[in-house]
JSON list of N, CA and C in Angstrom, two decimals:
[
{"chain": "A", "resi": 30, "resn": "UNK", "atom": "N", "xyz": [0.42, -1.19, 0.09]},
{"chain": "A", "resi": 30, "resn": "UNK", "atom": "CA", "xyz": [0.16, -0.05, -0.25]},
{"chain": "A", "resi": 30, "resn": "UNK", "atom": "C", "xyz": [1.23, 0.83, 0.41]},
{"chain": "A", "resi": 31, "resn": "UNK", "atom": "N", "xyz": [0.87, 2.03, -0.94]},
{"chain": "A", "resi": 31, "resn": "UNK", "atom": "CA", "xyz": [1.42, 3.09, -1.34]},
{"chain": "A", "resi": 31, "resn": "UNK", "atom": "C", "xyz": [1.00, 4.19, 0.32]},
{"chain": "A", "resi": 32, "resn": "UNK", "atom": "N", "xyz": [2.15, 5.18, 0.45]},
{"chain": "A", "resi": 32, "resn": "UNK", "atom": "CA", "xyz": [1.15, 6.08, 1.95]},
{"chain": "A", "resi": 32, "resn": "UNK", "atom": "C", "xyz": [1.18, 7.39, 0.89]},
{"chain": "A", "resi": 33, "resn": "UNK", "atom": "N", "xyz": [-0.04, 8.08, 1.34]},
{"chain": "A", "resi": 33, "resn": "UNK", "atom": "CA", "xyz": [-0.10, 9.45, 0.54]},
{"chain": "A", "resi": 33, "resn": "UNK", "atom": "C", "xyz": [0.65, 10.34, 1.61]},
{"chain": "A", "resi": 34, "resn": "UNK", "atom": "N", "xyz": [1.20, 11.78, 0.85]},
{"chain": "A", "resi": 34, "resn": "UNK", "atom": "CA", "xyz": [1.82, 12.51, 1.63]},
{"chain": "A", "resi": 34, "resn": "UNK", "atom": "C", "xyz": [1.63, 13.95, 0.79]},
{"chain": "A", "resi": 35, "resn": "UNK", "atom": "N", "xyz": [1.01, 14.82, 1.53]},
{"chain": "A", "resi": 35, "resn": "UNK", "atom": "CA", "xyz": [1.15, 16.17, 1.29]},
{"chain": "A", "resi": 35, "resn": "UNK", "atom": "C", "xyz": [2.16, 17.18, 1.72]},
{"chain": "A", "resi": 36, "resn": "UNK", "atom": "N", "xyz": [3.00, 17.63, 0.02]},
{"chain": "A", "resi": 36, "resn": "UNK", "atom": "CA", "xyz": [3.48, 18.60, 0.11]},
{"chain": "A", "resi": 36, "resn": "UNK", "atom": "C", "xyz": [3.35, 20.16, -0.20]},
{"chain": "A", "resi": 37, "resn": "UNK", "atom": "N", "xyz": [3.72, 20.65, 0.98]},
{"chain": "A", "resi": 37, "resn": "UNK", "atom": "CA", "xyz": [3.31, 22.34, 1.01]},
{"chain": "A", "resi": 37, "resn": "UNK", "atom": "C", "xyz": [4.95, 22.84, 0.70]},
{"chain": "A", "resi": 38, "resn": "UNK", "atom": "N", "xyz": [4.48, 23.29, -0.43]},
{"chain": "A", "resi": 38, "resn": "UNK", "atom": "CA", "xyz": [5.72, 23.98, -0.97]},
{"chain": "A", "resi": 38, "resn": "UNK", "atom": "C", "xyz": [5.33, 25.20, -0.96]},
{"chain": "A", "resi": 39, "resn": "UNK", "atom": "N", "xyz": [6.14, 26.14, -0.94]},
{"chain": "A", "resi": 39, "resn": "UNK", "atom": "CA", "xyz": [7.04, 27.62, -0.78]},
{"chain": "A", "resi": 39, "resn": "UNK", "atom": "C", "xyz": [7.87, 28.05, -1.54]},
{"chain": "A", "resi": 40, "resn": "UNK", "atom": "N", "xyz": [6.56, 28.42, -2.83]},
{"chain": "A", "resi": 40, "resn": "UNK", "atom": "CA", "xyz": [8.01, 28.67, -3.83]},
{"chain": "A", "resi": 40, "resn": "UNK", "atom": "C", "xyz": [8.33, 30.53, -3.00]},
{"chain": "A", "resi": 41, "resn": "UNK", "atom": "N", "xyz": [7.89, 31.13, -2.16]},
{"chain": "A", "resi": 41, "resn": "UNK", "atom": "CA", "xyz": [8.52, 32.04, -1.10]},
{"chain": "A", "resi": 41, "resn": "UNK", "atom": "C", "xyz": [9.48, 32.27, -0.72]},
{"chain": "A", "resi": 42, "resn": "UNK", "atom": "N", "xyz": [10.27, 30.84, -0.19]},
{"chain": "A", "resi": 42, "resn": "UNK", "atom": "CA", "xyz": [11.72, 30.65, 0.02]},
{"chain": "A", "resi": 42, "resn": "UNK", "atom": "C", "xyz": [12.67, 30.80, -0.58]},
{"chain": "A", "resi": 43, "resn": "UNK", "atom": "N", "xyz": [13.53, 31.59, -0.10]},
{"chain": "A", "resi": 43, "resn": "UNK", "atom": "CA", "xyz": [14.52, 32.16, -1.37]},
{"chain": "A", "resi": 43, "resn": "UNK", "atom": "C", "xyz": [15.50, 30.67, -1.52]},
{"chain": "A", "resi": 44, "resn": "UNK", "atom": "N", "xyz": [15.53, 29.70, -1.33]},
{"chain": "A", "resi": 44, "resn": "UNK", "atom": "CA", "xyz": [16.28, 28.64, -1.92]},
{"chain": "A", "resi": 44, "resn": "UNK", "atom": "C", "xyz": [15.09, 27.94, -3.25]},
{"chain": "A", "resi": 45, "resn": "UNK", "atom": "N", "xyz": [13.75, 27.89, -3.53]},
{"chain": "A", "resi": 45, "resn": "UNK", "atom": "CA", "xyz": [12.87, 27.70, -4.13]},
{"chain": "A", "resi": 45, "resn": "UNK", "atom": "C", "xyz": [13.29, 27.50, -5.43]},
{"chain": "A", "resi": 46, "resn": "UNK", "atom": "N", "xyz": [13.53, 26.65, -6.54]},
{"chain": "A", "resi": 46, "resn": "UNK", "atom": "CA", "xyz": [14.20, 26.35, -7.72]},
{"chain": "A", "resi": 46, "resn": "UNK", "atom": "C", "xyz": [13.13, 25.56, -8.44]},
{"chain": "A", "resi": 47, "resn": "UNK", "atom": "N", "xyz": [12.53, 25.72, -9.57]},
{"chain": "A", "resi": 47, "resn": "UNK", "atom": "CA", "xyz": [11.14, 24.65, -9.97]},
{"chain": "A", "resi": 47, "resn": "UNK", "atom": "C", "xyz": [12.37, 23.04, -10.24]},
{"chain": "A", "resi": 48, "resn": "UNK", "atom": "N", "xyz": [13.45, 23.34, -10.72]},
{"chain": "A", "resi": 48, "resn": "UNK", "atom": "CA", "xyz": [14.67, 22.37, -10.72]},
{"chain": "A", "resi": 48, "resn": "UNK", "atom": "C", "xyz": [14.88, 20.89, -9.14]},
{"chain": "A", "resi": 49, "resn": "UNK", "atom": "N", "xyz": [14.82, 21.96, -8.02]},
{"chain": "A", "resi": 49, "resn": "UNK", "atom": "CA", "xyz": [14.38, 21.57, -6.62]},
{"chain": "A", "resi": 49, "resn": "UNK", "atom": "C", "xyz": [13.35, 20.70, -6.47]},
{"chain": "A", "resi": 50, "resn": "UNK", "atom": "N", "xyz": [12.16, 21.77, -6.90]},
{"chain": "A", "resi": 50, "resn": "UNK", "atom": "CA", "xyz": [10.89, 20.95, -6.60]},
{"chain": "A", "resi": 50, "resn": "UNK", "atom": "C", "xyz": [10.90, 19.66, -7.23]},
{"chain": "A", "resi": 51, "resn": "UNK", "atom": "N", "xyz": [11.05, 19.28, -8.28]},
{"chain": "A", "resi": 51, "resn": "UNK", "atom": "CA", "xyz": [11.16, 18.67, -9.52]},
{"chain": "A", "resi": 51, "resn": "UNK", "atom": "C", "xyz": [12.12, 17.23, -8.90]},
{"chain": "A", "resi": 52, "resn": "UNK", "atom": "N", "xyz": [13.25, 17.79, -8.39]},
{"chain": "A", "resi": 52, "resn": "UNK", "atom": "CA", "xyz": [13.95, 16.83, -7.40]},
{"chain": "A", "resi": 52, "resn": "UNK", "atom": "C", "xyz": [13.31, 16.03, -6.23]},
{"chain": "A", "resi": 53, "resn": "UNK", "atom": "N", "xyz": [13.01, 16.78, -6.12]},
{"chain": "A", "resi": 53, "resn": "UNK", "atom": "CA", "xyz": [12.08, 16.80, -4.06]},
{"chain": "A", "resi": 53, "resn": "UNK", "atom": "C", "xyz": [10.77, 15.33, -4.72]},
{"chain": "A", "resi": 54, "resn": "UNK", "atom": "N", "xyz": [10.30, 16.05, -5.88]},
{"chain": "A", "resi": 54, "resn": "UNK", "atom": "CA", "xyz": [9.42, 15.40, -5.90]},
{"chain": "A", "resi": 54, "resn": "UNK", "atom": "C", "xyz": [9.24, 13.80, -6.80]},
{"chain": "A", "resi": 55, "resn": "UNK", "atom": "N", "xyz": [10.89, 13.97, -7.51]},
{"chain": "A", "resi": 55, "resn": "UNK", "atom": "CA", "xyz": [11.14, 12.45, -8.31]},
{"chain": "A", "resi": 55, "resn": "UNK", "atom": "C", "xyz": [11.52, 11.26, -6.68]},
{"chain": "A", "resi": 56, "resn": "UNK", "atom": "N", "xyz": [11.69, 12.10, -5.92]},
{"chain": "A", "resi": 56, "resn": "UNK", "atom": "CA", "xyz": [12.54, 11.55, -4.73]},
{"chain": "A", "resi": 56, "resn": "UNK", "atom": "C", "xyz": [11.48, 11.13, -3.89]},
{"chain": "A", "resi": 57, "resn": "UNK", "atom": "N", "xyz": [10.60, 11.63, -3.86]},
{"chain": "A", "resi": 57, "resn": "UNK", "atom": "CA", "xyz": [9.24, 11.30, -3.16]},
{"chain": "A", "resi": 57, "resn": "UNK", "atom": "C", "xyz": [8.17, 10.64, -3.47]},
{"chain": "A", "resi": 58, "resn": "UNK", "atom": "N", "xyz": [8.06, 10.68, -5.04]},
{"chain": "A", "resi": 58, "resn": "UNK", "atom": "CA", "xyz": [7.51, 9.83, -5.58]},
{"chain": "A", "resi": 58, "resn": "UNK", "atom": "C", "xyz": [7.76, 8.19, -5.49]},
{"chain": "A", "resi": 59, "resn": "UNK", "atom": "N", "xyz": [9.03, 7.81, -5.12]},
{"chain": "A", "resi": 59, "resn": "UNK", "atom": "CA", "xyz": [9.43, 6.09, -4.73]},
{"chain": "A", "resi": 59, "resn": "UNK", "atom": "C", "xyz": [8.65, 5.69, -3.90]},
{"chain": "A", "resi": 60, "resn": "UNK", "atom": "N", "xyz": [8.45, 6.44, -2.74]},
{"chain": "A", "resi": 60, "resn": "UNK", "atom": "CA", "xyz": [8.16, 5.46, -2.23]},
{"chain": "A", "resi": 60, "resn": "UNK", "atom": "C", "xyz": [6.49, 6.46, -1.41]},
{"chain": "A", "resi": 61, "resn": "UNK", "atom": "N", "xyz": [6.42, 7.35, -2.06]},
{"chain": "A", "resi": 61, "resn": "UNK", "atom": "CA", "xyz": [5.01, 8.25, -1.68]},
{"chain": "A", "resi": 61, "resn": "UNK", "atom": "C", "xyz": [3.55, 8.37, -2.68]},
{"chain": "A", "resi": 62, "resn": "UNK", "atom": "N", "xyz": [2.64, 8.57, -2.42]},
{"chain": "A", "resi": 62, "resn": "UNK", "atom": "CA", "xyz": [1.66, 8.77, -3.68]},
{"chain": "A", "resi": 62, "resn": "UNK", "atom": "C", "xyz": [1.52, 10.53, -3.32]},
{"chain": "A", "resi": 63, "resn": "UNK", "atom": "N", "xyz": [2.34, 11.44, -3.74]},
{"chain": "A", "resi": 63, "resn": "UNK", "atom": "CA", "xyz": [2.43, 12.99, -3.52]},
{"chain": "A", "resi": 63, "resn": "UNK", "atom": "C", "xyz": [1.24, 13.67, -3.87]},
{"chain": "A", "resi": 64, "resn": "UNK", "atom": "N", "xyz": [0.63, 15.02, -2.74]},
{"chain": "A", "resi": 64, "resn": "UNK", "atom": "CA", "xyz": [0.33, 15.43, -3.76]},
{"chain": "A", "resi": 64, "resn": "UNK", "atom": "C", "xyz": [0.15, 17.30, -3.36]},
{"chain": "A", "resi": 65, "resn": "UNK", "atom": "N", "xyz": [1.51, 17.20, -4.37]},
{"chain": "A", "resi": 65, "resn": "UNK", "atom": "CA", "xyz": [1.76, 19.58, -4.29]},
{"chain": "A", "resi": 65, "resn": "UNK", "atom": "C", "xyz": [0.45, 20.22, -4.28]},
{"chain": "A", "resi": 66, "resn": "UNK", "atom": "N", "xyz": [0.79, 20.89, -3.24]},
{"chain": "A", "resi": 66, "resn": "UNK", "atom": "CA", "xyz": [0.11, 22.26, -2.81]},
{"chain": "A", "resi": 66, "resn": "UNK", "atom": "C", "xyz": [0.88, 23.52, -3.05]},
{"chain": "A", "resi": 67, "resn": "UNK", "atom": "N", "xyz": [0.25, 24.40, -3.58]},
{"chain": "A", "resi": 67, "resn": "UNK", "atom": "CA", "xyz": [1.22, 25.84, -3.33]},
{"chain": "A", "resi": 67, "resn": "UNK", "atom": "C", "xyz": [0.31, 27.15, -2.76]},
{"chain": "A", "resi": 68, "resn": "UNK", "atom": "N", "xyz": [-0.18, 27.38, -1.60]},
{"chain": "A", "resi": 68, "resn": "UNK", "atom": "CA", "xyz": [-0.88, 27.68, -1.42]},
{"chain": "A", "resi": 68, "resn": "UNK", "atom": "C", "xyz": [-0.43, 28.87, -1.00]},
{"chain": "A", "resi": 69, "resn": "UNK", "atom": "N", "xyz": [-1.39, 30.26, -1.36]},
{"chain": "A", "resi": 69, "resn": "UNK", "atom": "CA", "xyz": [-1.01, 31.61, -1.49]},
{"chain": "A", "resi": 69, "resn": "UNK", "atom": "C", "xyz": [-0.73, 32.76, 0.02]},
{"chain": "A", "resi": 70, "resn": "UNK", "atom": "N", "xyz": [-0.55, 31.55, 1.03]},
{"chain": "A", "resi": 70, "resn": "UNK", "atom": "CA", "xyz": [0.26, 31.79, 2.24]},
{"chain": "A", "resi": 70, "resn": "UNK", "atom": "C", "xyz": [0.28, 30.87, 3.42]},
{"chain": "A", "resi": 71, "resn": "UNK", "atom": "N", "xyz": [0.81, 31.52, 4.29]},
{"chain": "A", "resi": 71, "resn": "UNK", "atom": "CA", "xyz": [0.34, 30.76, 5.99]},
{"chain": "A", "resi": 71, "resn": "UNK", "atom": "C", "xyz": [-0.57, 30.21, 6.45]},
{"chain": "A", "resi": 72, "resn": "UNK", "atom": "N", "xyz": [-1.65, 30.90, 6.04]},
{"chain": "A", "resi": 72, "resn": "UNK", "atom": "CA", "xyz": [-2.68, 30.50, 6.71]},
{"chain": "A", "resi": 72, "resn": "UNK", "atom": "C", "xyz": [-3.38, 29.27, 5.57]},
{"chain": "A", "resi": 73, "resn": "UNK", "atom": "N", "xyz": [-3.29, 29.75, 4.16]},
{"chain": "A", "resi": 73, "resn": "UNK", "atom": "CA", "xyz": [-4.21, 28.53, 3.59]},
{"chain": "A", "resi": 73, "resn": "UNK", "atom": "C", "xyz": [-3.01, 27.01, 3.77]},
{"chain": "A", "resi": 74, "resn": "UNK", "atom": "N", "xyz": [-1.88, 27.34, 4.01]},
{"chain": "A", "resi": 74, "resn": "UNK", "atom": "CA", "xyz": [-0.88, 26.11, 4.28]},
{"chain": "A", "resi": 74, "resn": "UNK", "atom": "C", "xyz": [-0.70, 25.09, 5.42]},
{"chain": "A", "resi": 75, "resn": "UNK", "atom": "N", "xyz": [-1.59, 26.67, 6.70]},
{"chain": "A", "resi": 75, "resn": "UNK", "atom": "CA", "xyz": [-1.94, 25.56, 7.87]},
{"chain": "A", "resi": 75, "resn": "UNK", "atom": "C", "xyz": [-3.29, 24.76, 8.07]},
{"chain": "A", "resi": 76, "resn": "UNK", "atom": "N", "xyz": [-4.29, 25.49, 7.04]},
{"chain": "A", "resi": 76, "resn": "UNK", "atom": "CA", "xyz": [-5.98, 25.10, 6.41]},
{"chain": "A", "resi": 76, "resn": "UNK", "atom": "C", "xyz": [-5.21, 23.49, 6.40]},
{"chain": "A", "resi": 77, "resn": "UNK", "atom": "N", "xyz": [-4.38, 23.64, 5.08]},
{"chain": "A", "resi": 77, "resn": "UNK", "atom": "CA", "xyz": [-4.42, 22.10, 4.23]},
{"chain": "A", "resi": 77, "resn": "UNK", "atom": "C", "xyz": [-4.00, 21.43, 5.42]},
{"chain": "A", "resi": 78, "resn": "UNK", "atom": "N", "xyz": [-2.64, 21.48, 5.61]},
{"chain": "A", "resi": 78, "resn": "UNK", "atom": "CA", "xyz": [-1.97, 20.92, 7.14]},
{"chain": "A", "resi": 78, "resn": "UNK", "atom": "C", "xyz": [-2.94, 20.30, 7.81]},
{"chain": "A", "resi": 79, "resn": "UNK", "atom": "N", "xyz": [-4.22, 21.15, 8.58]},
{"chain": "A", "resi": 79, "resn": "UNK", "atom": "CA", "xyz": [-5.10, 20.16, 9.10]},
{"chain": "A", "resi": 79, "resn": "UNK", "atom": "C", "xyz": [-6.08, 19.96, 8.55]},
{"chain": "A", "resi": 80, "resn": "UNK", "atom": "N", "xyz": [-6.82, 20.09, 7.32]},
{"chain": "A", "resi": 80, "resn": "UNK", "atom": "CA", "xyz": [-7.38, 18.54, 6.76]},
{"chain": "A", "resi": 80, "resn": "UNK", "atom": "C", "xyz": [-6.49, 17.79, 6.10]},
{"chain": "A", "resi": 81, "resn": "UNK", "atom": "N", "xyz": [-5.02, 17.48, 5.97]},
{"chain": "A", "resi": 81, "resn": "UNK", "atom": "CA", "xyz": [-4.19, 16.58, 5.43]},
{"chain": "A", "resi": 81, "resn": "UNK", "atom": "C", "xyz": [-4.67, 15.53, 6.87]},
{"chain": "A", "resi": 82, "resn": "UNK", "atom": "N", "xyz": [-4.52, 16.30, 7.59]},
{"chain": "A", "resi": 82, "resn": "UNK", "atom": "CA", "xyz": [-4.40, 14.83, 9.15]},
{"chain": "A", "resi": 82, "resn": "UNK", "atom": "C", "xyz": [-5.64, 14.52, 9.11]},
{"chain": "A", "resi": 83, "resn": "UNK", "atom": "N", "xyz": [-6.41, 14.77, 8.87]},
{"chain": "A", "resi": 83, "resn": "UNK", "atom": "CA", "xyz": [-8.20, 14.43, 9.01]},
{"chain": "A", "resi": 83, "resn": "UNK", "atom": "C", "xyz": [-8.60, 13.49, 7.43]},
{"chain": "A", "resi": 84, "resn": "UNK", "atom": "N", "xyz": [-7.79, 13.44, 6.37]},
{"chain": "A", "resi": 84, "resn": "UNK", "atom": "CA", "xyz": [-7.91, 13.09, 5.32]},
{"chain": "A", "resi": 84, "resn": "UNK", "atom": "C", "xyz": [-7.79, 12.25, 4.88]},
{"chain": "A", "resi": 85, "resn": "UNK", "atom": "N", "xyz": [-6.60, 11.31, 5.74]},
{"chain": "A", "resi": 85, "resn": "UNK", "atom": "CA", "xyz": [-5.64, 10.28, 4.69]},
{"chain": "A", "resi": 85, "resn": "UNK", "atom": "C", "xyz": [-4.76, 10.02, 4.32]},
{"chain": "A", "resi": 86, "resn": "UNK", "atom": "N", "xyz": [-3.89, 11.56, 5.01]},
{"chain": "A", "resi": 86, "resn": "UNK", "atom": "CA", "xyz": [-2.16, 11.68, 4.56]},
{"chain": "A", "resi": 86, "resn": "UNK", "atom": "C", "xyz": [-1.96, 10.68, 5.71]},
{"chain": "A", "resi": 87, "resn": "UNK", "atom": "N", "xyz": [-1.05, 10.31, 5.28]},
{"chain": "A", "resi": 87, "resn": "UNK", "atom": "CA", "xyz": [0.12, 9.67, 6.22]},
{"chain": "A", "resi": 87, "resn": "UNK", "atom": "C", "xyz": [1.44, 10.97, 7.21]}
]
C-alpha cells in the first residue's frame, strides 16, 4: 500500500527553484503518493495541513 503525502511547497522560500521541486517530487514519489500544493500564504498552508491530518494522508 502506497502512503499518501501532502507536500506544501513554499515558492517564496529563498532557495526554491523549479528544478529543486522536481528533484524533491521524484525522490518522494519513489515511496509515497505525493500531492503537492502551492498555498497563497501561511493561513492556507496551515488549513491544508489540518485537512490532510484528517483526510487519510500519512
